[in-house]
mmCIF file of C-alpha atoms in Angstrom:
data_model
loop_
_atom_site.group_PDB
_atom_site.id
_atom_site.type_symbol
_atom_site.label_atom_id
_atom_site.label_comp_id
_atom_site.label_asym_id
_atom_site.label_seq_id
_atom_site.Cartn_x
_atom_site.Cartn_y
_atom_site.Cartn_z
ATOM 1 C CA UNK A 1002 51.576 176.710 213.964
ATOM 2 C CA UNK A 1003 50.289 178.782 216.831
ATOM 3 C CA UNK A 1004 52.728 180.427 219.280
ATOM 4 C CA UNK A 1005 51.855 181.907 222.683
ATOM 5 C CA UNK A 1006 52.084 185.666 222.561
ATOM 6 C CA UNK A 1007 52.904 188.185 225.234
ATOM 7 C CA UNK A 1008 50.471 191.005 225.085
ATOM 8 C CA UNK A 1009 49.959 193.861 227.649
ATOM 9 C CA UNK A 1010 46.119 193.112 227.915
ATOM 10 C CA UNK A 1011 46.909 189.483 228.909
ATOM 11 C CA UNK A 1012 48.292 190.705 232.198
ATOM 12 C CA UNK A 1013 44.871 192.041 233.079
ATOM 13 C CA UNK A 1014 43.005 189.099 231.657
ATOM 14 C CA UNK A 1015 45.152 186.598 233.512
ATOM 15 C CA UNK A 1016 44.065 188.329 236.754
ATOM 16 C CA UNK A 1017 40.802 186.404 236.226
ATOM 17 C CA UNK A 1018 42.555 183.026 236.790
ATOM 18 C CA UNK A 1019 41.320 181.505 240.035
ATOM 19 C CA UNK A 1020 38.068 183.553 240.109
ATOM 20 C CA UNK A 1021 35.134 181.443 241.036
ATOM 21 C CA UNK A 1022 31.355 181.484 241.504
ATOM 22 C CA UNK A 1023 28.792 179.102 242.991
ATOM 23 C CA UNK A 1024 25.253 178.501 241.752
ATOM 24 C CA UNK A 1025 22.397 176.113 242.738
ATOM 25 C CA UNK A 1026 19.710 174.750 240.642
ATOM 26 C CA UNK A 1027 16.750 172.396 241.146
ATOM 27 C CA UNK A 1028 16.814 169.520 238.712
ATOM 28 C CA UNK A 1029 13.231 169.492 237.392
ATOM 29 C CA UNK A 1030 11.413 167.142 234.995
ATOM 30 C CA UNK A 1031 10.141 169.583 232.446
ATOM 31 C CA UNK A 1032 13.440 170.590 230.780
ATOM 32 C CA UNK A 1033 14.521 166.924 230.673
ATOM 33 C CA UNK A 1034 11.289 165.947 228.970
ATOM 34 C CA UNK A 1035 11.628 168.860 226.516
ATOM 35 C CA UNK A 1036 15.216 167.931 225.534
ATOM 36 C CA UNK A 1037 14.048 164.354 224.968
ATOM 37 C CA UNK A 1038 11.465 165.679 222.528
ATOM 38 C CA UNK A 1039 14.004 167.960 220.932
ATOM 39 C CA UNK A 1040 16.340 165.064 220.280
ATOM 40 C CA UNK A 1041 13.401 163.096 218.833
ATOM 41 C CA UNK A 1042 13.508 160.437 221.575
ATOM 42 C CA UNK A 1043 10.764 158.293 222.956
ATOM 43 C CA UNK A 1044 11.770 158.268 226.584
ATOM 44 C CA UNK A 1045 9.596 157.517 229.611
ATOM 45 C CA UNK A 1046 8.199 160.526 231.325
ATOM 46 C CA UNK A 1047 10.866 161.723 233.820
ATOM 47 C CA UNK A 1048 9.881 161.557 237.491
ATOM 48 C CA UNK A 1049 11.607 162.335 240.826
ATOM 49 C CA UNK A 1050 14.705 160.144 240.857
ATOM 50 C CA UNK A 1051 15.112 159.974 237.150
ATOM 51 C CA UNK A 1052 18.772 160.198 236.120
ATOM 52 C CA UNK A 1053 19.935 162.888 233.828
ATOM 53 C CA UNK A 1054 21.737 161.357 230.748
ATOM 54 C CA UNK A 1055 25.316 162.503 230.151
ATOM 55 C CA UNK A 1056 25.554 166.061 228.936
ATOM 56 C CA UNK A 1057 21.930 166.936 229.803
ATOM 57 C CA UNK A 1058 23.222 168.986 232.716
ATOM 58 C CA UNK A 1059 23.774 171.755 230.198
ATOM 59 C CA UNK A 1060 20.017 172.555 230.272
ATOM 60 C CA UNK A 1061 20.346 173.490 233.949
ATOM 61 C CA UNK A 1062 22.467 176.148 235.519
ATOM 62 C CA UNK A 1063 21.594 178.378 232.500
ATOM 63 C CA UNK A 1064 22.768 181.968 232.271
ATOM 64 C CA UNK A 1065 20.247 184.414 233.785
ATOM 65 C CA UNK A 1066 21.679 187.697 232.443
ATOM 66 C CA UNK A 1067 19.184 190.615 232.702
ATOM 67 C CA UNK A 1068 17.994 191.747 229.277
ATOM 68 C CA UNK A 1069 19.488 195.210 229.755
ATOM 69 C CA UNK A 1070 22.938 193.628 230.119
ATOM 70 C CA UNK A 1071 22.893 191.703 226.844
ATOM 71 C CA UNK A 1072 25.232 192.723 224.072
ATOM 72 C CA UNK A 1073 24.529 193.144 220.314
ATOM 73 C CA UNK A 1074 25.336 189.518 219.619
ATOM 74 C CA UNK A 1075 22.895 188.182 222.245
ATOM 75 C CA UNK A 1076 25.580 187.220 224.753
ATOM 76 C CA UNK A 1077 26.035 188.885 228.079
ATOM 77 C CA UNK A 1078 28.299 191.910 227.778
ATOM 78 C CA UNK A 1079 31.987 191.279 228.559
ATOM 79 C CA UNK A 1080 33.015 191.208 232.162
ATOM 80 C CA UNK A 1081 31.558 189.653 235.264
ATOM 81 C CA UNK A 1082 32.618 186.025 235.967
ATOM 82 C CA UNK A 1083 34.382 185.588 232.537
ATOM 83 C CA UNK A 1084 37.291 187.899 231.667
ATOM 84 C CA UNK A 1085 36.424 190.961 229.547
ATOM 85 C CA UNK A 1086 38.251 189.674 226.389
ATOM 86 C CA UNK A 1087 38.262 192.609 223.857
ATOM 87 C CA UNK A 1088 37.493 190.309 220.833
ATOM 88 C CA UNK A 1089 34.082 190.245 219.093
ATOM 89 C CA UNK A 1090 33.379 186.537 218.708
ATOM 90 C CA UNK A 1091 33.025 183.907 221.425
ATOM 91 C CA UNK A 1092 32.602 180.197 220.805
ATOM 92 C CA UNK A 1093 32.454 176.914 222.715
ATOM 93 C CA UNK A 1094 35.569 175.153 221.471
ATOM 94 C CA UNK A 1095 35.358 171.891 223.430
ATOM 95 C CA UNK A 1096 35.579 170.282 226.740
ATOM 96 C CA UNK A 1097 36.415 167.264 228.972
ATOM 97 C CA UNK A 1098 34.038 165.617 231.424
ATOM 98 C CA UNK A 1099 34.300 163.024 234.172
ATOM 99 C CA UNK A 1100 31.104 161.415 235.276
ATOM 100 C CA UNK A 1101 31.052 160.122 238.932
ATOM 101 C CA UNK A 1102 27.292 159.708 239.455
ATOM 102 C CA UNK A 1103 24.196 161.060 237.749
ATOM 103 C CA UNK A 1104 22.269 164.088 238.783
ATOM 104 C CA UNK A 1105 18.590 163.221 239.365
ATOM 105 C CA UNK A 1106 15.217 164.886 239.030
ATOM 106 C CA UNK A 1107 13.920 166.322 242.193
ATOM 107 C CA UNK A 1108 17.289 167.113 243.841
ATOM 108 C CA UNK A 1109 19.081 170.386 244.312
ATOM 109 C CA UNK A 1110 22.583 170.530 242.782
ATOM 110 C CA UNK A 1111 25.460 172.920 243.109
ATOM 111 C CA UNK A 1112 27.881 174.076 240.482
ATOM 112 C CA UNK A 1113 31.223 175.601 241.512
ATOM 113 C CA UNK A 1114 32.937 177.294 238.498
ATOM 114 C CA UNK A 1115 36.535 178.369 238.467
ATOM 115 C CA UNK A 1116 38.615 180.130 235.766
ATOM 116 C CA UNK A 1117 41.478 177.628 235.338
ATOM 117 C CA UNK A 1118 43.488 179.400 232.574
ATOM 118 C CA UNK A 1119 43.568 182.333 230.215
ATOM 119 C CA UNK A 1120 45.910 181.996 227.177
ATOM 120 C CA UNK A 1121 46.534 184.269 224.220
ATOM 121 C CA UNK A 1122 47.727 182.788 220.934
ATOM 122 C CA UNK A 1123 48.226 183.937 217.416
ATOM 123 C CA UNK A 1124 47.528 181.841 214.348
ATOM 124 C CA UNK A 1125 47.012 182.350 210.685
ATOM 125 C CA UNK A 1126 43.626 183.876 211.246
ATOM 126 C CA UNK A 1127 44.658 186.371 213.934
ATOM 127 C CA UNK A 1128 44.675 186.649 217.713
ATOM 128 C CA UNK A 1129 42.806 184.033 219.716
ATOM 129 C CA UNK A 1130 42.220 184.044 223.496
ATOM 130 C CA UNK A 1131 41.341 180.663 225.166
ATOM 131 C CA UNK A 1132 39.680 180.534 228.537
ATOM 132 C CA UNK A 1133 39.368 177.264 230.358
ATOM 133 C CA UNK A 1134 36.614 177.097 233.023
ATOM 134 C CA UNK A 1135 36.388 174.195 235.415
ATOM 135 C CA UNK A 1136 32.946 173.276 236.718
ATOM 136 C CA UNK A 1137 32.235 170.850 239.555
ATOM 137 C CA UNK A 1138 28.738 169.697 240.072
ATOM 138 C CA UNK A 1139 27.655 168.192 243.314
ATOM 139 C CA UNK A 1140 24.457 166.872 245.008
ATOM 140 C CA UNK A 1141 23.685 165.581 248.445
ATOM 141 C CA UNK A 1142 25.740 162.460 247.750
ATOM 142 C CA UNK A 1143 28.874 164.469 246.827
ATOM 143 C CA UNK A 1144 30.616 165.162 243.432
ATOM 144 C CA UNK A 1145 28.481 164.122 240.501
ATOM 145 C CA UNK A 1146 30.622 165.279 237.575
ATOM 146 C CA UNK A 1147 33.511 167.615 236.738
ATOM 147 C CA UNK A 1148 33.877 169.486 233.517
ATOM 148 C CA UNK A 1149 36.598 171.562 231.843
ATOM 149 C CA UNK A 1150 34.935 173.992 229.352
ATOM 150 C CA UNK A 1151 37.133 175.598 226.657
ATOM 151 C CA UNK A 1152 35.950 178.967 225.320
ATOM 152 C CA UNK A 1153 37.702 180.692 222.430
ATOM 153 C CA UNK A 1154 37.498 184.360 221.555
ATOM 154 C CA UNK A 1155 38.445 185.866 218.245
ATOM 155 C CA UNK A 1156 37.928 188.896 216.023
ATOM 156 C CA UNK A 1157 35.996 188.699 212.768
ATOM 157 C CA UNK A 1158 38.551 187.563 210.193
ATOM 158 C CA UNK A 1159 39.457 189.881 207.403
ATOM 159 C CA UNK A 1160 37.903 188.988 203.985
ATOM 160 C CA UNK A 1161 41.260 187.940 202.675
ATOM 161 C CA UNK A 1162 42.371 185.970 205.704
ATOM 162 C CA UNK A 1163 43.510 182.435 205.001
ATOM 163 C CA UNK A 1164 41.021 179.731 205.827
ATOM 164 C CA UNK A 1165 42.018 176.748 207.879
ATOM 165 C CA UNK A 1166 42.393 173.638 205.712
ATOM 166 C CA UNK A 1167 39.431 171.247 206.168
ATOM 167 C CA UNK A 1168 40.047 167.792 207.525
ATOM 168 C CA UNK A 1169 38.414 164.773 205.874
ATOM 169 C CA UNK A 1170 36.155 162.950 208.260
ATOM 170 C CA UNK A 1171 36.665 159.201 208.794
ATOM 171 C CA UNK A 1172 34.388 156.794 206.834
ATOM 172 C CA UNK A 1173 34.785 153.620 208.931
ATOM 173 C CA UNK A 1174 31.882 154.255 211.304
ATOM 174 C CA UNK A 1175 29.951 151.333 212.757
ATOM 175 C CA UNK A 1176 26.809 153.346 213.326
ATOM 176 C CA UNK A 1177 25.559 156.781 212.233
ATOM 177 C CA UNK A 1178 22.588 159.070 212.001
ATOM 178 C CA UNK A 1179 21.770 161.880 209.683
ATOM 179 C CA UNK A 1180 20.699 165.121 211.388
ATOM 180 C CA UNK A 1181 18.648 167.831 209.706
ATOM 181 C CA UNK A 1182 19.569 170.969 211.551
ATOM 182 C CA UNK A 1183 16.470 173.037 210.786
ATOM 183 C CA UNK A 1184 15.726 176.386 212.566
ATOM 184 C CA UNK A 1185 13.226 174.721 214.956
ATOM 185 C CA UNK A 1186 15.829 172.317 216.260
ATOM 186 C CA UNK A 1187 18.290 175.179 216.807
ATOM 187 C CA UNK A 1188 15.593 177.436 218.422
ATOM 188 C CA UNK A 1189 14.441 174.705 220.816
ATOM 189 C CA UNK A 1190 17.998 174.053 221.948
ATOM 190 C CA UNK A 1191 18.708 177.713 222.392
ATOM 191 C CA UNK A 1192 15.538 178.034 224.414
ATOM 192 C CA UNK A 1193 16.377 175.031 226.614
ATOM 193 C CA UNK A 1194 19.848 176.310 227.352
ATOM 194 C CA UNK A 1195 18.560 180.009 227.556
ATOM 195 C CA UNK A 1196 21.235 180.832 225.013
ATOM 196 C CA UNK A 1197 20.627 184.224 223.475
ATOM 197 C CA UNK A 1198 23.543 184.079 220.988
ATOM 198 C CA UNK A 1199 21.964 185.282 217.813
ATOM 199 C CA UNK A 1200 24.140 183.218 215.482
ATOM 200 C CA UNK A 1201 21.932 180.234 216.324
ATOM 201 C CA UNK A 1202 18.476 181.606 215.477
ATOM 202 C CA UNK A 1203 18.657 185.098 213.859
ATOM 203 C CA UNK A 1204 19.464 184.511 210.199
ATOM 204 C CA UNK A 1205 19.631 188.207 209.172
ATOM 205 C CA UNK A 1206 22.211 188.828 211.988
ATOM 206 C CA UNK A 1207 24.389 185.766 211.332
ATOM 207 C CA UNK A 1208 24.608 186.289 207.555
ATOM 208 C CA UNK A 1209 24.448 190.157 207.425
ATOM 209 C CA UNK A 1210 26.538 191.017 210.517
ATOM 210 C CA UNK A 1211 28.841 188.104 211.018
ATOM 211 C CA UNK A 1212 29.079 187.008 207.400
ATOM 212 C CA UNK A 1213 28.244 183.253 207.842
ATOM 213 C CA UNK A 1214 26.293 181.340 205.180
ATOM 214 C CA UNK A 1215 23.645 180.241 207.591
ATOM 215 C CA UNK A 1216 22.605 179.633 211.274
ATOM 216 C CA UNK A 1217 25.389 177.946 213.266
ATOM 217 C CA UNK A 1218 24.549 174.697 214.946
ATOM 218 C CA UNK A 1219 25.531 174.888 218.633
ATOM 219 C CA UNK A 1220 28.682 172.976 219.576
ATOM 220 C CA UNK A 1221 27.104 171.619 222.755
ATOM 221 C CA UNK A 1222 24.091 170.426 220.677
ATOM 222 C CA UNK A 1223 26.410 168.501 218.287
ATOM 223 C CA UNK A 1224 28.205 167.019 221.323
ATOM 224 C CA UNK A 1225 24.825 166.052 222.781
ATOM 225 C CA UNK A 1226 23.804 164.447 219.508
ATOM 226 C CA UNK A 1227 27.096 162.470 219.465
ATOM 227 C CA UNK A 1228 26.403 161.165 222.998
ATOM 228 C CA UNK A 1229 22.753 160.534 222.004
ATOM 229 C CA UNK A 1230 24.133 158.409 219.046
ATOM 230 C CA UNK A 1231 26.144 156.342 221.533
ATOM 231 C CA UNK A 1232 23.079 155.812 223.747
ATOM 232 C CA UNK A 1233 20.883 154.716 220.829
ATOM 233 C CA UNK A 1234 23.432 152.158 219.676
ATOM 234 C CA UNK A 1235 24.945 151.097 222.999
ATOM 235 C CA UNK A 1236 21.971 151.451 225.340
ATOM 236 C CA UNK A 1237 23.411 149.606 228.277
ATOM 237 C CA UNK A 1238 26.809 151.431 228.190
ATOM 238 C CA UNK A 1239 27.843 153.699 231.068
ATOM 239 C CA UNK A 1240 30.068 156.652 230.132
ATOM 240 C CA UNK A 1241 32.933 157.364 232.461
ATOM 241 C CA UNK A 1242 34.682 160.158 230.575
ATOM 242 C CA UNK A 1243 33.865 162.242 227.528
ATOM 243 C CA UNK A 1244 35.905 164.731 225.595
ATOM 244 C CA UNK A 1245 35.082 166.718 222.422
ATOM 245 C CA UNK A 1246 36.596 169.377 220.235
ATOM 246 C CA UNK A 1247 34.916 171.542 217.572
ATOM 247 C CA UNK A 1248 36.856 171.425 214.347
ATOM 248 C CA UNK A 1249 34.709 173.221 211.803
ATOM 249 C CA UNK A 1250 31.445 175.164 211.901
ATOM 250 C CA UNK A 1251 28.203 173.390 211.032
ATOM 251 C CA UNK A 1252 25.368 175.381 209.421
ATOM 252 C CA UNK A 1253 21.735 174.745 209.013
ATOM 253 C CA UNK A 1254 21.990 174.884 205.197
ATOM 254 C CA UNK A 1255 22.565 171.133 204.787
ATOM 255 C CA UNK A 1256 22.061 167.959 206.718
ATOM 256 C CA UNK A 1257 25.089 166.505 208.634
ATOM 257 C CA UNK A 1258 25.962 163.105 210.014
ATOM 258 C CA UNK A 1259 26.962 161.957 213.515
ATOM 259 C CA UNK A 1260 29.022 158.915 213.449
ATOM 260 C CA UNK A 1261 30.646 156.438 215.925
ATOM 261 C CA UNK A 1262 32.640 153.257 216.361
ATOM 262 C CA UNK A 1263 33.522 151.242 219.407
ATOM 263 C CA UNK A 1264 36.945 149.830 219.977
ATOM 264 C CA UNK A 1265 37.195 147.925 223.348
ATOM 265 C CA UNK A 1266 36.100 150.417 226.095
ATOM 266 C CA UNK A 1267 36.561 153.497 223.939
ATOM 267 C CA UNK A 1268 33.918 154.891 221.592
ATOM 268 C CA UNK A 1269 35.205 157.325 219.051
ATOM 269 C CA UNK A 1270 32.590 159.815 217.762
ATOM 270 C CA UNK A 1271 32.625 162.499 215.183
ATOM 271 C CA UNK A 1272 30.541 164.818 213.012
ATOM 272 C CA UNK A 1273 30.833 164.866 209.211
ATOM 273 C CA UNK A 1274 29.285 167.580 207.023
ATOM 274 C CA UNK A 1275 27.650 167.225 203.598
ATOM 275 C CA UNK A 1276 31.017 167.701 201.936
ATOM 276 C CA UNK A 1277 32.643 164.937 204.052
ATOM 277 C CA UNK A 1278 34.650 167.284 206.251
ATOM 278 C CA UNK A 1279 35.221 166.657 209.921
ATOM 279 C CA UNK A 1280 33.199 169.142 212.190
ATOM 280 C CA UNK A 1281 33.596 167.652 215.614
ATOM 281 C CA UNK A 1282 35.720 164.875 217.168
ATOM 282 C CA UNK A 1283 34.931 163.271 220.452
ATOM 283 C CA UNK A 1284 35.824 160.253 222.590
ATOM 284 C CA UNK A 1285 33.837 158.431 225.215
ATOM 285 C CA UNK A 1286 35.486 156.128 227.717
ATOM 286 C CA UNK A 1287 33.374 153.246 229.128
ATOM 287 C CA UNK A 1288 34.224 151.708 232.563
#
């Protein structure tokens, strides 16, 4: 069980709560078409007015950190908008989204991001720092979507550190799709999101420095594939809310499966690795 810890550094890190930034971006057609190709979809060519599918906003408002300000792992160096957490590894742990109206190609949108909370906990694998960022996206018609983004920071675990027990994934899916996470898929998604994190494309770094068995599949990519599975099987459905949580890393060494089932107005979605373990769990609420 995790317990909240009181640590001197947290006093400084919690000073970041309430810090905000505002960014604008023009929703253009080319990234949308590129993500469609990356997901192996046969979509119409996007034009002005085309609606962004749910979660595709992640390919806009991408980080534009100058190359000289990038750290060894490919992320921006600590500090700036996000708090300077003194732990070596940073991961996208999950999030919750409310969809009000779609963003559309050809319009300028605004994102206001605010640090909602910073929490330090200690579990069996060591100290963890959780940062929750709230994003609000608006266009000329008002609020389009709101998102709470959970980021977790941790140190590299000791070689003898206990590993979290894996959770068996459900087997009662109504629809599913096998995904082969080859390096091209991971590279293209990294490029579309301008994500320089080396764990997703630099095999010598991820295996030699961070000690993982292979390239790590992006959490947002898996979430996008879960949403894409919903769209393929429920093409007329409108998603009102979506939440997801990363449970276990997924590597490019084996195929994995995205799964889903509908129960009333709720669609439960999950990722299952080649050994049958749960890798991500998600839920979509239909209006």
